[in-house]
CSV table of C-alpha atoms and ligand atoms in Angstrom, one decimal:
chain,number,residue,atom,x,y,z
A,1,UNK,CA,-2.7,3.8,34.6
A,2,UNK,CA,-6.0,4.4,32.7
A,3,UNK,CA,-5.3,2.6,30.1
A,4,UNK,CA,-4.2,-0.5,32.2
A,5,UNK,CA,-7.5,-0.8,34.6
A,6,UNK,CA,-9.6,-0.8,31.3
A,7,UNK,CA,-7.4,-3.4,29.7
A,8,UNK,CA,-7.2,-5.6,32.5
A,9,UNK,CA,-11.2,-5.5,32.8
A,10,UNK,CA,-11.5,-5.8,29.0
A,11,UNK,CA,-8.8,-8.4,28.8
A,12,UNK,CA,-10.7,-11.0,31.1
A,13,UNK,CA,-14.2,-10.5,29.6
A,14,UNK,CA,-12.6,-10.9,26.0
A,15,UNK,CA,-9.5,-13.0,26.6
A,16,UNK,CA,-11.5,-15.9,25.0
A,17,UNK,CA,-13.5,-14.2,22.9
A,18,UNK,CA,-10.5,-12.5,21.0
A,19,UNK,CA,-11.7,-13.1,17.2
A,20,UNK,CA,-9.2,-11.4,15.3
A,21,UNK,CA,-10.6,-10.3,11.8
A,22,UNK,CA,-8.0,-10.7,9.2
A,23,UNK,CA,-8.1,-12.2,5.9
A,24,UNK,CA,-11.3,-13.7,5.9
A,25,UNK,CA,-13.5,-10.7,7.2
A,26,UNK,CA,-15.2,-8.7,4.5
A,27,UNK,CA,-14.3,-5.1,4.9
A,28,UNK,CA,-14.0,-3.1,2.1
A,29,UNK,CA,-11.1,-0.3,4.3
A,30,UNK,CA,-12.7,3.1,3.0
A,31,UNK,CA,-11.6,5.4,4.9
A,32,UNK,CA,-13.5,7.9,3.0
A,33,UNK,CA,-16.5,7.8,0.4
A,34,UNK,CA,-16.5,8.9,-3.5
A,35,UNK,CA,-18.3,8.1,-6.6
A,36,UNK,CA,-16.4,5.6,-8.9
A,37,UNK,CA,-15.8,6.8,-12.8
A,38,UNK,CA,-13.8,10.0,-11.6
A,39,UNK,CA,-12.0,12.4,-14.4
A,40,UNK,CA,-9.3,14.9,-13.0
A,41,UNK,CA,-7.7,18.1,-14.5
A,42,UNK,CA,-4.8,17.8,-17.3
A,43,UNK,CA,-2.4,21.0,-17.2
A,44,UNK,CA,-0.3,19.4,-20.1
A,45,UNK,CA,-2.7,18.2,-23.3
A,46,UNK,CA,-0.8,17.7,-26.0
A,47,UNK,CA,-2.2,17.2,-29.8
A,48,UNK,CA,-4.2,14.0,-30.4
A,49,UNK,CA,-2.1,10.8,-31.2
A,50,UNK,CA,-5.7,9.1,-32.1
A,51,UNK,CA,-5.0,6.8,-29.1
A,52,UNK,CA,-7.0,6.1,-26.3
A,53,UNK,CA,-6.0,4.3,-23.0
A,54,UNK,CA,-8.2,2.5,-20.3
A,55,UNK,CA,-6.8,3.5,-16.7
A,56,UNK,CA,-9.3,1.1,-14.1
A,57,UNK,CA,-7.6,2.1,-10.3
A,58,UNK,CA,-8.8,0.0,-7.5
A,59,UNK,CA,-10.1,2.4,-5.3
A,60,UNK,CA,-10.4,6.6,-4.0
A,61,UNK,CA,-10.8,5.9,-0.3
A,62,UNK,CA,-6.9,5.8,-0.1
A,63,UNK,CA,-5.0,9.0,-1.3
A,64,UNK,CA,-2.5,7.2,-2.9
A,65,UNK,CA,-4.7,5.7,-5.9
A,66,UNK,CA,-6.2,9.0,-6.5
A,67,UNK,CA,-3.1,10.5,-7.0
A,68,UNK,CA,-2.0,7.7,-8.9
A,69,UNK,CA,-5.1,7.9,-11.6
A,70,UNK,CA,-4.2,12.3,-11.8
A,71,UNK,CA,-0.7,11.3,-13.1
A,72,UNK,CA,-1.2,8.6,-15.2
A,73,UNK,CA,-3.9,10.7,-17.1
A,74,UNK,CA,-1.8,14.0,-17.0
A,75,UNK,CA,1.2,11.6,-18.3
A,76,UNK,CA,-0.6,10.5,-20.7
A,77,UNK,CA,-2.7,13.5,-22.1
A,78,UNK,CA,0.9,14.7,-22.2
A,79,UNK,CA,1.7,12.1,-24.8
A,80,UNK,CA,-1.1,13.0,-26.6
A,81,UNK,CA,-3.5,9.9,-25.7
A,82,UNK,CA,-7.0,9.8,-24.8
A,83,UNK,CA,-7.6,8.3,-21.5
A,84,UNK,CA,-10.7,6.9,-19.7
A,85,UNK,CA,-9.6,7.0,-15.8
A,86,UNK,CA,-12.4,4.7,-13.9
A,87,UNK,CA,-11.9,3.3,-10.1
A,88,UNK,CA,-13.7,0.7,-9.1
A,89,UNK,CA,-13.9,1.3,-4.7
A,90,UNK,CA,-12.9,-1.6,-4.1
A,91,UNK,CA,-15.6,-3.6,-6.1
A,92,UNK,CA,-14.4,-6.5,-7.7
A,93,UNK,CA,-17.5,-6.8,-10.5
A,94,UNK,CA,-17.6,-2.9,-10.8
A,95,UNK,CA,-13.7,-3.2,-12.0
A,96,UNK,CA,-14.5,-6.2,-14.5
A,97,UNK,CA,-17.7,-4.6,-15.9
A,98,UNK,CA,-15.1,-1.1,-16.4
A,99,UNK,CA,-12.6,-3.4,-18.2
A,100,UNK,CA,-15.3,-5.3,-20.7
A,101,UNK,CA,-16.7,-1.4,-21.7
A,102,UNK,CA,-13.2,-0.2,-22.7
A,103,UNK,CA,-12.7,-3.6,-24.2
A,104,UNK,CA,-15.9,-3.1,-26.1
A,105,UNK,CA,-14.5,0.4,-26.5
A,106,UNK,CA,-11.9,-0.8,-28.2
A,107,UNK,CA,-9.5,0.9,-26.9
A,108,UNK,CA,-5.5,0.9,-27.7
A,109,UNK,CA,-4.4,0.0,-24.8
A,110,UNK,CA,-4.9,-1.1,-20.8
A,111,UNK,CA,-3.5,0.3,-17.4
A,112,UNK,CA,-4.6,-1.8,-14.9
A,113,UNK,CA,-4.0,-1.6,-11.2
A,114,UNK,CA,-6.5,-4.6,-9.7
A,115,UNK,CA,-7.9,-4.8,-6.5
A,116,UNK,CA,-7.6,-8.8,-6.8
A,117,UNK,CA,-5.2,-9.7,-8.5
A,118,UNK,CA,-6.6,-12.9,-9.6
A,119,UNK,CA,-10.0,-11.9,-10.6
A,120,UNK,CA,-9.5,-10.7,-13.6
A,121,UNK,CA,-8.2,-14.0,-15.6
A,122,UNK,CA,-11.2,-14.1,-18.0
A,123,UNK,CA,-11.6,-10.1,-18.9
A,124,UNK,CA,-8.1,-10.2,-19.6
A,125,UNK,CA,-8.6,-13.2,-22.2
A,126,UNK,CA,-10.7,-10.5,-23.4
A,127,UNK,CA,-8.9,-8.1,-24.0
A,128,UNK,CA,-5.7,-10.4,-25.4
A,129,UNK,CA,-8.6,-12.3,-28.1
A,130,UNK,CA,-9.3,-7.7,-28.7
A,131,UNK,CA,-5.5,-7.6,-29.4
A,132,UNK,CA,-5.5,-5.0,-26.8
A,133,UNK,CA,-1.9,-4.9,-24.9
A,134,UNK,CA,-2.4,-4.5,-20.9
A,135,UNK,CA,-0.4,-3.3,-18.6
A,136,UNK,CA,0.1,-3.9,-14.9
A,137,UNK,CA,0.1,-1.1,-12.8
A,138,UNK,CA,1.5,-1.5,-9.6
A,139,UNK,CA,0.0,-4.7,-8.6
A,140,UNK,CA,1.0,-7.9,-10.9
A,141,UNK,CA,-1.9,-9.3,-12.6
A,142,UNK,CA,-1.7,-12.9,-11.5
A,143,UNK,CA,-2.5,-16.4,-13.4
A,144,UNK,CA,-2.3,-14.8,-17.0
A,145,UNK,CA,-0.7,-14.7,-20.0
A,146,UNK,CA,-2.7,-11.5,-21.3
A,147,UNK,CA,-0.2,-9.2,-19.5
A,148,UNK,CA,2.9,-7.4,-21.5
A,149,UNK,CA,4.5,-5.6,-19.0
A,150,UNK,CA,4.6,-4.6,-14.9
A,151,UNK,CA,5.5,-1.3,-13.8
A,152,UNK,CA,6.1,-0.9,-9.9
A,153,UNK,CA,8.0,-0.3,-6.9
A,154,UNK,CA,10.5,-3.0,-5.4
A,155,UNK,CA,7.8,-4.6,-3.7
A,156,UNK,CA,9.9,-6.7,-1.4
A,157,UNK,CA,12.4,-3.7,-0.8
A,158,UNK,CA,9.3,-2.2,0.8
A,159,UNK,CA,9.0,-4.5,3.0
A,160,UNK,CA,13.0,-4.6,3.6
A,161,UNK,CA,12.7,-1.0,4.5
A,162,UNK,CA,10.2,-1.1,6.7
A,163,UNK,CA,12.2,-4.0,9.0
A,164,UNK,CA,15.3,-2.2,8.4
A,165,UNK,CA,13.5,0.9,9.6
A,166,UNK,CA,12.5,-0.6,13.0
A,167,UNK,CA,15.7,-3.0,13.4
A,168,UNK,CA,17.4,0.8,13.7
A,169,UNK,CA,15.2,2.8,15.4
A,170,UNK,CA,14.5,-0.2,18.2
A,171,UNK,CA,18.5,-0.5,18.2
A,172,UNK,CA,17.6,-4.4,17.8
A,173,UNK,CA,21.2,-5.4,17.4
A,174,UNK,CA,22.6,-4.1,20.2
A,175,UNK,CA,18.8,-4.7,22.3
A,176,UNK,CA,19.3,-6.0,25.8
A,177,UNK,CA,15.8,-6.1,26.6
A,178,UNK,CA,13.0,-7.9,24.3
A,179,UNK,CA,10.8,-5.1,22.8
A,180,UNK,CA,7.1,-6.4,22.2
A,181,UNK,CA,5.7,-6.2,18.3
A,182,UNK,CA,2.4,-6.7,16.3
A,183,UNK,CA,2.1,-7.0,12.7
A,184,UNK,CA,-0.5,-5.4,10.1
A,185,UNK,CA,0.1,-6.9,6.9
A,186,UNK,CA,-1.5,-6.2,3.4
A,187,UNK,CA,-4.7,-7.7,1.1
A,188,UNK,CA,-3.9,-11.6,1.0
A,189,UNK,CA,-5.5,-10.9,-2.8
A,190,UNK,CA,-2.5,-8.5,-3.7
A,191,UNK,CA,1.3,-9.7,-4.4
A,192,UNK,CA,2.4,-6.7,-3.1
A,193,UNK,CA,1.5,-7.7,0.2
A,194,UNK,CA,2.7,-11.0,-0.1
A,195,UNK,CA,6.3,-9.6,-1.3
A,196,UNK,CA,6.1,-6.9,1.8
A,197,UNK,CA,5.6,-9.4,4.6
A,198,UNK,CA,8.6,-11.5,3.2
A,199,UNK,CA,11.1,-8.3,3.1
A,200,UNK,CA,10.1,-7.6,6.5
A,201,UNK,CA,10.5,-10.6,7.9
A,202,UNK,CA,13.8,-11.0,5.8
A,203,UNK,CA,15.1,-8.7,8.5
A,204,UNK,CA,13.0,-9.3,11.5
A,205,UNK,CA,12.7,-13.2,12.0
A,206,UNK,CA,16.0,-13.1,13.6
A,207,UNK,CA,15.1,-11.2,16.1
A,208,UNK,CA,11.9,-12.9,17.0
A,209,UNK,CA,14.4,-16.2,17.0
A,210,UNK,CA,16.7,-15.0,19.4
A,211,UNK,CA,14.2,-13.6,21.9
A,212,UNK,CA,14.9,-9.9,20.9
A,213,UNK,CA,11.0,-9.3,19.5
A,214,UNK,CA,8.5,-10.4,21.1
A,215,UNK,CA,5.3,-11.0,19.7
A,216,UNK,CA,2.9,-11.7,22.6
A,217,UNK,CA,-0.4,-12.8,19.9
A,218,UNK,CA,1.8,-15.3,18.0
A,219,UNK,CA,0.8,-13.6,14.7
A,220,UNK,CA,3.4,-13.6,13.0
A,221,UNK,CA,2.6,-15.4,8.8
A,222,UNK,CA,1.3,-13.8,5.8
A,223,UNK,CA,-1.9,-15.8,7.1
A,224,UNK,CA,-2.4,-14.6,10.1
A,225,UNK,CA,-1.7,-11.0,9.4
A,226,UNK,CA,-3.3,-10.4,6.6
A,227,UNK,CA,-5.7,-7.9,6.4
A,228,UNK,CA,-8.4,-8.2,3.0
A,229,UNK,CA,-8.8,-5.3,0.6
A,230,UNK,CA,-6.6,-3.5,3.5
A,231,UNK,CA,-8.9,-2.2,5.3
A,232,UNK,CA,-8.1,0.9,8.0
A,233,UNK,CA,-11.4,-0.1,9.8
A,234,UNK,CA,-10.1,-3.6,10.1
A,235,UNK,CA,-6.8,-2.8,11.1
A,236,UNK,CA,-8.4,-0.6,14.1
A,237,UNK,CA,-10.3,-3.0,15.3
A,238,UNK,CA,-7.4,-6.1,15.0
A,239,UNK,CA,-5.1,-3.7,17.8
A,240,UNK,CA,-8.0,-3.3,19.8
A,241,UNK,CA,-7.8,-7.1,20.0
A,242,UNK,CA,-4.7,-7.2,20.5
A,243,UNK,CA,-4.1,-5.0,23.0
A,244,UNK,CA,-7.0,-6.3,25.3
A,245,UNK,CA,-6.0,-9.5,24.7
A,246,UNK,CA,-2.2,-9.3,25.0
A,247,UNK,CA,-0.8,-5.9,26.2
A,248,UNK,CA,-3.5,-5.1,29.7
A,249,UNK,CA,0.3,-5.2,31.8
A,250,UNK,CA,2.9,-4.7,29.4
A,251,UNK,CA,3.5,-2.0,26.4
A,252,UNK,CA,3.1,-2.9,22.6
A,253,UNK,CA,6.9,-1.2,21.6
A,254,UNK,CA,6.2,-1.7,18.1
A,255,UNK,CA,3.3,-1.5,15.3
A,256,UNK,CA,4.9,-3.0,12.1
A,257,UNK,CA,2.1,-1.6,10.0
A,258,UNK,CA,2.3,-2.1,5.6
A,259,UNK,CA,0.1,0.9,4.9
A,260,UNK,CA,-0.7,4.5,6.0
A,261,UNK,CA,-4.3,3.8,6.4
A,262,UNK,CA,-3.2,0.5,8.9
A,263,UNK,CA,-1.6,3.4,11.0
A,264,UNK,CA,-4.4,5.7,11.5
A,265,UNK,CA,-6.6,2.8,12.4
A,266,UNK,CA,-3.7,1.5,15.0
A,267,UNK,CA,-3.4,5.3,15.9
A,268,UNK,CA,-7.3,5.2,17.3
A,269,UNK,CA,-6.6,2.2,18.7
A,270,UNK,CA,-3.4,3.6,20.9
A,271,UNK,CA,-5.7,6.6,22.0
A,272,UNK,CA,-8.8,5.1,23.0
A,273,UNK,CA,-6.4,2.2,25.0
A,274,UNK,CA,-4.8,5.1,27.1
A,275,UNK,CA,-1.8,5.7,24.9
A,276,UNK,CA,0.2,8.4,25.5
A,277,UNK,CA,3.2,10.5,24.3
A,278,UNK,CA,5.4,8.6,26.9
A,279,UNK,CA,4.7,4.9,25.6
A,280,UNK,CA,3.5,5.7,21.9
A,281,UNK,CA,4.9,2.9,20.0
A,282,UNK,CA,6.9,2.9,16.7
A,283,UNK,CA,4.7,2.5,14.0
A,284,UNK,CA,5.0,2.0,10.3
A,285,UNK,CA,3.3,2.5,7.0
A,286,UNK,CA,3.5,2.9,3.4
A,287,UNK,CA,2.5,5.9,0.4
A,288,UNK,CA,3.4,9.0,2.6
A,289,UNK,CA,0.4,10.0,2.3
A,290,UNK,CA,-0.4,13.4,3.5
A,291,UNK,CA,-2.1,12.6,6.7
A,292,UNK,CA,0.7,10.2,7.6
A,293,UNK,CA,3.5,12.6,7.1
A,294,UNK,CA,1.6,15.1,9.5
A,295,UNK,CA,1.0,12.6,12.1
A,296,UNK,CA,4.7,11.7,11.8
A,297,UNK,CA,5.3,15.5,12.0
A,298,UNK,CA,3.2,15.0,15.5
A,299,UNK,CA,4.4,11.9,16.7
A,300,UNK,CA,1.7,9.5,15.9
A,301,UNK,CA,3.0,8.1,13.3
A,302,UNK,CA,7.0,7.4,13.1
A,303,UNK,CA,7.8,6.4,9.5
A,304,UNK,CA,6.5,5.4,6.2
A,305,UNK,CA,7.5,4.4,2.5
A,306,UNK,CA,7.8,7.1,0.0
A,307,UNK,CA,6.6,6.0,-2.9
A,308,UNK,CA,7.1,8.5,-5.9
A,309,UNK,CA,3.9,8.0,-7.9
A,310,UNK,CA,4.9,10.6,-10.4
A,311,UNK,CA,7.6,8.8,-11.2
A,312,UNK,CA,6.0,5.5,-11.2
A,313,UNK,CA,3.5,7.3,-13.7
A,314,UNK,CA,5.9,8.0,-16.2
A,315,UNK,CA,7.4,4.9,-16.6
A,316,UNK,CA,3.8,3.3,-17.1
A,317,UNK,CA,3.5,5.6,-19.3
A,318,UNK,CA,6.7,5.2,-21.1
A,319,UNK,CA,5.3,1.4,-21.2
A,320,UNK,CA,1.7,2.4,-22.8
A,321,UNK,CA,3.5,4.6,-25.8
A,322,UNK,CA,6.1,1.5,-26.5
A,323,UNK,CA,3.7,-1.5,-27.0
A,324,UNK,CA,1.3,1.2,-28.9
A,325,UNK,CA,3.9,1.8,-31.3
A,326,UNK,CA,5.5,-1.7,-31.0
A,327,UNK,CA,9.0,-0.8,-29.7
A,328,UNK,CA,10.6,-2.1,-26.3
A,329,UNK,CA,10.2,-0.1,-23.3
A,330,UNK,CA,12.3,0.4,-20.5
A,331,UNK,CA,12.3,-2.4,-17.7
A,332,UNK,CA,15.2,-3.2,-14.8
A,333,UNK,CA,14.0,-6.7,-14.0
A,334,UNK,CA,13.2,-9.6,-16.3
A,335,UNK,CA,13.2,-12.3,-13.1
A,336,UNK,CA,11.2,-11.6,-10.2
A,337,UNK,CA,7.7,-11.3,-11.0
A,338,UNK,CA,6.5,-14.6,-11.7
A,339,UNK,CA,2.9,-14.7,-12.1
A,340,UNK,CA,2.4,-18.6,-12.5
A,341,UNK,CA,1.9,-18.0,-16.2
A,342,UNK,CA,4.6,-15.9,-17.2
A,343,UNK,CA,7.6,-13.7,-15.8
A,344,UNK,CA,5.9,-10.9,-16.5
A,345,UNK,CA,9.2,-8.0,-17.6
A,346,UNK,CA,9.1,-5.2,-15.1
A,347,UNK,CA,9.9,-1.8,-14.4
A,348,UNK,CA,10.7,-1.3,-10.3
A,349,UNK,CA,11.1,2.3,-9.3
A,350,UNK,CA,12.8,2.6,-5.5
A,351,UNK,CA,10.9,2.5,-2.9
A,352,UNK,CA,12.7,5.2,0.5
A,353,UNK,CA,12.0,5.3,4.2
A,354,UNK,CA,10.6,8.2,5.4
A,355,UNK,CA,10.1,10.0,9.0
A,356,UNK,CA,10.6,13.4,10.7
A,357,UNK,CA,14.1,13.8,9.9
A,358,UNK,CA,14.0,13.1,6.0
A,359,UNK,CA,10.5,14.4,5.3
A,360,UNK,CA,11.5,17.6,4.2
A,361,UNK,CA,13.5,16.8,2.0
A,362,UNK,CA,11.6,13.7,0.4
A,363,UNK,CA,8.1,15.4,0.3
A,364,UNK,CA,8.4,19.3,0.3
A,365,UNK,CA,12.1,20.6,-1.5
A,366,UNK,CA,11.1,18.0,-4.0
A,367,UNK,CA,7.8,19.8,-4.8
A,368,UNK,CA,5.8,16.2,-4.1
A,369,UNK,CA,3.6,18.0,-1.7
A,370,UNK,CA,3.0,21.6,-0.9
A,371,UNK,CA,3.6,22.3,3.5
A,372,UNK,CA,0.5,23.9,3.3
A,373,UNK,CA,-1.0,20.4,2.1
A,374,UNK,CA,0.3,18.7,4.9
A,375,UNK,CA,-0.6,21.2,7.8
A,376,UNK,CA,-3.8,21.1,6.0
A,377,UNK,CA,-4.2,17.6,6.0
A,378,UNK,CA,-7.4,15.8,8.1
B,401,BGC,C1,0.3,-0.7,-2.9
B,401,BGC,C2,0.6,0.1,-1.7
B,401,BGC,C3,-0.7,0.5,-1.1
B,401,BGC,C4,-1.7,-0.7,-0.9
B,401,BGC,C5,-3.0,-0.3,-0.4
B,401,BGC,C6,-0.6,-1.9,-2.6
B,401,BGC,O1,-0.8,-2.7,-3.7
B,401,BGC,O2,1.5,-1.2,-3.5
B,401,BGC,O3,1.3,1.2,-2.0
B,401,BGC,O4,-0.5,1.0,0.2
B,401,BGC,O5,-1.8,-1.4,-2.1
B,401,BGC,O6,-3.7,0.6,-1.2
């Protein structure tokens, strides 16, 4: 009842103020502050190999990259290469100017996941005019031919999973009332998000056809449900939007969110509007991140994307020791990723959908994360 006085008032003082920041707003989504330049612990150095690899990672305000840069320099320490691991928060110039020093560094090769995808065209003629292979790491490095090889996840699988996740839980087939929906899609400067968006709407544009979804802002596109350099804080404040805008006398059933950080912003949202156990939403994510498998654990959260990053290390890895010692590495797709220069061969690990009932399984019995972690988690 709360929650509907206060969006009724707020719904006619901002009905026609409702500016929706999305693509074009300039956010930079920390959701928490650290240097850049960070170095983490090896367990597993083995002898020198004489090598030394560049790791630039886009950003440490999201937990996934951090443990993304931990693996890829424990898998390759492992291998016996030098690495220099350098994020970049988010700043575009801060990741060129790391890529030109470990060009100048000369080093043997470069692991690059960007934060826009299409920024880096001339540092990467750089580094192909150095003779230094580069490859892409998790994000595809668009508009160049400097790029050997992509390792990832099934990008549009993710996307799949996420629509296939709701379409079961909602029981959309079998539906006999419409169920209300909002979208929180990814960086419009990252193919990833581009790739996400189409997988779930692969499965969910049906339903918004036939009546079965309804989405009461008409956001719907990539365009207008983007959300740049996805940001948590813009995500927040895109629901509170929405649900003063749209939702003052009917429920939003369902949050289809592409990112853990997306969900805790749409979490605050949901609490600060009234929300309660009773009429909590379905919402979605993606990188099982610690904080989001608690709050799935609590009911604030229902599922994410488990994305092994350990796994997703090793085959980079398995990539950087290949084109340093000029043999092929492993890839499983030679088609998809396209990046208007090349097809750019790939390695796609499998993406799995993850929520209360799977969790332990996924996250704990396989080691990924300690309980303690997640009880911990804040
Ligand atoms: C990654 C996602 C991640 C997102 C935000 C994407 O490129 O594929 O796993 O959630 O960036 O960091």
């Amino acid at each position: 009842m709360k929650k509907r006085i206060l969006s009724m008032i707020l719904a006619a003082t901002m009905v026609f103020a409702l500016a929706l920041t999305g693509c074009g707003s300039n956010d930079s989504g920390s959701s928490s502050d650290s240097g850049s330049g960070s170095d983490s612990g090896s367990e597993e150095k083995a002898e020198s190999n004489g090598k030394k690899v560049g790791v630039a990672m886009p950003t440490q305000s999201s937990e996934r990259w951090i443990k993304d840069g931990e693996n890829m320099k424990k898998q390759l320490e492992a291998l016996g290469y030098e690495v220099d691991l350098q994020y970049a928060e988010d700043d575009i110039q801060a990741q060129t100017s790391q890529l030109e020093t470990m060009i100048a560094q000369q080093v043997d090769c470069l692991v690059i996941a960007s934060i826009d995808s299409e920024a880096l065209v001339n540092v990467l003629d750089q580094a192909k005019e150095a003779n230094i292979p580069v490859i892409a790491y998790d994000r595809l490095l668009m508009s160049t031919d400097a790029v050997s090889y992509y390792a990832s996840f099934d990008n549009e699988g993710v996307g799949r999973k996420i629509g296939e996740y709701i379409e079961e839980k909602a029981g959309l087939a079998t539906a006999t009332e419409p169920q209300t929906i909002e979208f929180f899609m990814g960086s419009p400067d990252d193919n990833n998000a581009v790739l996400l968006h189409k997988g779930v709407m692969g499965v969910l544009q049906k339903y918004l056809d036939n009546g079965t979804l309804v989405c009461k802002s008409g956001r719907t596109s990539f365009e207008d449900t983007c959300i740049l350099r996805w940001s948590q804080e813009t995500a927040q404040q895109n629901c509170e939007n929405f649900l003063t805008g749209f939702y003052a006398d009917e429920d939003l059933d369902i949050a289809c969110s592409a990112f853990d950080g997306f969900a805790y912003g749409i979490k605050a949202a949901l609490e600060a509007a009234g929300y309660s156990e009773e009429d909590w939403p379905i919402i979605t994510g993606q990188d099982a991140e610690v904080m989001a498998v608690k709050n799935i654990i609590d009911g604030k959260q229902t599922a994410t994307i488990f994305k092994d990053t350990g796994l997703l290390a090793e085959k980079c890895a398995g990539m950087v020791k290949a084109v340093s010692e000029g043999s092929e590495p492993e890839v499983n797709d030679t088609e998809t990723y396209d990046n208007g220069k090349m097809v750019v061969p790939s390695y796609l690990c499998e993406p799995l959908s993850l929520d209360k009932d799977n969790y332990k399984e996924l996250v704990i019995d396989s080691g990924y994360y300690k309980e303690e972690e997640i009880m911990n988690a804040k």
